[in-house]
């Protein structure tokens, strides 16, 4: 289900924050100007400051935005400063199960192989 945040002109809001997570992921969000013009504003991306400090990355707000949180971004936030009245929408999260599926299959194969080895040694 999409999540929507409304911002007034000159308002700054943290639209995304994560703590104690090192899972690399892409955060996608859309910006729509309420006057139906071009969305205007700035996006501040702040990665972790405790392991490998890095300054906030400033970028212009686009209609479709994509921000990457890396492995070292244990503490991560995205702030948007609106220059016009905006509506920020997060489409439904896309979660890629392929790495989890591969690890689950590998774990099952390992368990079955270990059980087979124990069974054959017990004979």
PDB file of N, CA, C and O in Angstrom, residues 12 41-46 55-61 79-81 83:
ATOM      1  N   UNK A  12      10.823  21.145   5.859  1.00  0.00           N
ATOM      2  CA  UNK A  12      11.775  20.046   5.759  1.00  0.00           C
ATOM      3  C   UNK A  12      11.273  18.898   6.627  1.00  0.00           C
ATOM      4  O   UNK A  12      10.947  19.100   7.794  1.00  0.00           O
ATOM      5  N   UNK A  41      12.517  21.094  -4.968  1.00  0.00           N
ATOM      6  CA  UNK A  41      12.990  20.895  -3.612  1.00  0.00           C
ATOM      7  C   UNK A  41      14.357  20.251  -3.619  1.00  0.00           C
ATOM      8  O   UNK A  41      14.986  20.097  -4.670  1.00  0.00           O
ATOM      9  N   UNK A  42      14.828  19.898  -2.425  1.00  0.00           N
ATOM     10  CA  UNK A  42      16.128  19.246  -2.264  1.00  0.00           C
ATOM     11  C   UNK A  42      15.965  17.985  -1.446  1.00  0.00           C
ATOM     12  O   UNK A  42      15.146  17.922  -0.529  1.00  0.00           O
ATOM     13  N   UNK A  43      16.792  17.004  -1.772  1.00  0.00           N
ATOM     14  CA  UNK A  43      16.822  15.744  -1.037  1.00  0.00           C
ATOM     15  C   UNK A  43      18.188  15.652  -0.360  1.00  0.00           C
ATOM     16  O   UNK A  43      19.220  15.776  -1.017  1.00  0.00           O
ATOM     17  N   UNK A  44      18.185  15.455   0.959  1.00  0.00           N
ATOM     18  CA  UNK A  44      19.430  15.277   1.723  1.00  0.00           C
ATOM     19  C   UNK A  44      19.500  13.826   2.161  1.00  0.00           C
ATOM     20  O   UNK A  44      18.629  13.342   2.891  1.00  0.00           O
ATOM     21  N   UNK A  45      20.530  13.121   1.695  1.00  0.00           N
ATOM     22  CA  UNK A  45      20.720  11.712   2.031  1.00  0.00           C
ATOM     23  C   UNK A  45      21.878  11.635   3.015  1.00  0.00           C
ATOM     24  O   UNK A  45      23.009  11.999   2.696  1.00  0.00           O
ATOM     25  N   UNK A  46      21.588  11.167   4.236  1.00  0.00           N
ATOM     26  CA  UNK A  46      22.611  11.076   5.269  1.00  0.00           C
ATOM     27  C   UNK A  46      22.857   9.615   5.603  1.00  0.00           C
ATOM     28  O   UNK A  46      21.984   8.942   6.136  1.00  0.00           O
ATOM     29  N   UNK A  55      29.683  12.949   4.597  1.00  0.00           N
ATOM     30  CA  UNK A  55      28.765  14.106   4.659  1.00  0.00           C
ATOM     31  C   UNK A  55      27.437  13.776   3.983  1.00  0.00           C
ATOM     32  O   UNK A  55      27.333  12.842   3.188  1.00  0.00           O
ATOM     33  N   UNK A  56      26.432  14.566   4.321  1.00  0.00           N
ATOM     34  CA  UNK A  56      25.126  14.405   3.679  1.00  0.00           C
ATOM     35  C   UNK A  56      25.258  14.712   2.190  1.00  0.00           C
ATOM     36  O   UNK A  56      25.946  15.649   1.797  1.00  0.00           O
ATOM     37  N   UNK A  57      24.608  13.916   1.376  1.00  0.00           N
ATOM     38  CA  UNK A  57      24.604  14.110  -0.070  1.00  0.00           C
ATOM     39  C   UNK A  57      23.347  14.890  -0.427  1.00  0.00           C
ATOM     40  O   UNK A  57      22.236  14.459  -0.124  1.00  0.00           O
ATOM     41  N   UNK A  58      23.524  16.042  -1.045  1.00  0.00           N
ATOM     42  CA  UNK A  58      22.393  16.882  -1.453  1.00  0.00           C
ATOM     43  C   UNK A  58      22.146  16.663  -2.939  1.00  0.00           C
ATOM     44  O   UNK A  58      23.087  16.651  -3.729  1.00  0.00           O
ATOM     45  N   UNK A  59      20.875  16.498  -3.313  1.00  0.00           N
ATOM     46  CA  UNK A  59      20.523  16.347  -4.723  1.00  0.00           C
ATOM     47  C   UNK A  59      19.172  17.000  -4.960  1.00  0.00           C
ATOM     48  O   UNK A  59      18.359  17.104  -4.043  1.00  0.00           O
ATOM     49  N   UNK A  60      18.920  17.457  -6.177  1.00  0.00           N
ATOM     50  CA  UNK A  60      17.625  18.088  -6.467  1.00  0.00           C
ATOM     51  C   UNK A  60      16.504  17.050  -6.459  1.00  0.00           C
ATOM     52  O   UNK A  60      16.711  15.891  -6.816  1.00  0.00           O
ATOM     53  N   UNK A  61      15.345  17.482  -6.049  1.00  0.00           N
ATOM     54  CA  UNK A  61      14.169  16.622  -6.038  1.00  0.00           C
ATOM     55  C   UNK A  61      13.689  16.402  -7.471  1.00  0.00           C
ATOM     56  O   UNK A  61      13.597  17.342  -8.259  1.00  0.00           O
ATOM     57  N   UNK A  79      15.965  13.272   4.021  1.00  0.00           N
ATOM     58  CA  UNK A  79      15.177  14.466   4.342  1.00  0.00           C
ATOM     59  C   UNK A  79      14.854  15.194   3.043  1.00  0.00           C
ATOM     60  O   UNK A  79      15.700  15.311   2.168  1.00  0.00           O
ATOM     61  N   UNK A  80      13.642  15.711   2.963  1.00  0.00           N
ATOM     62  CA  UNK A  80      13.228  16.486   1.796  1.00  0.00           C
ATOM     63  C   UNK A  80      12.864  17.884   2.262  1.00  0.00           C
ATOM     64  O   UNK A  80      12.112  18.050   3.224  1.00  0.00           O
ATOM     65  N   UNK A  81      13.423  18.884   1.573  1.00  0.00           N
ATOM     66  CA  UNK A  81      13.043  20.276   1.780  1.00  0.00           C
ATOM     67  C   UNK A  81      12.246  20.699   0.556  1.00  0.00           C
ATOM     68  O   UNK A  81      12.750  20.665  -0.564  1.00  0.00           O
ATOM     69  N   UNK A  83      10.372  23.255  -1.909  1.00  0.00           N
ATOM     70  CA  UNK A  83      10.383  24.649  -2.359  1.00  0.00           C
ATOM     71  C   UNK A  83       8.999  25.065  -2.834  1.00  0.00           C
ATOM     72  O   UNK A  83       8.719  26.248  -2.971  1.00  0.00           O
TER      73      UNK A  83
END
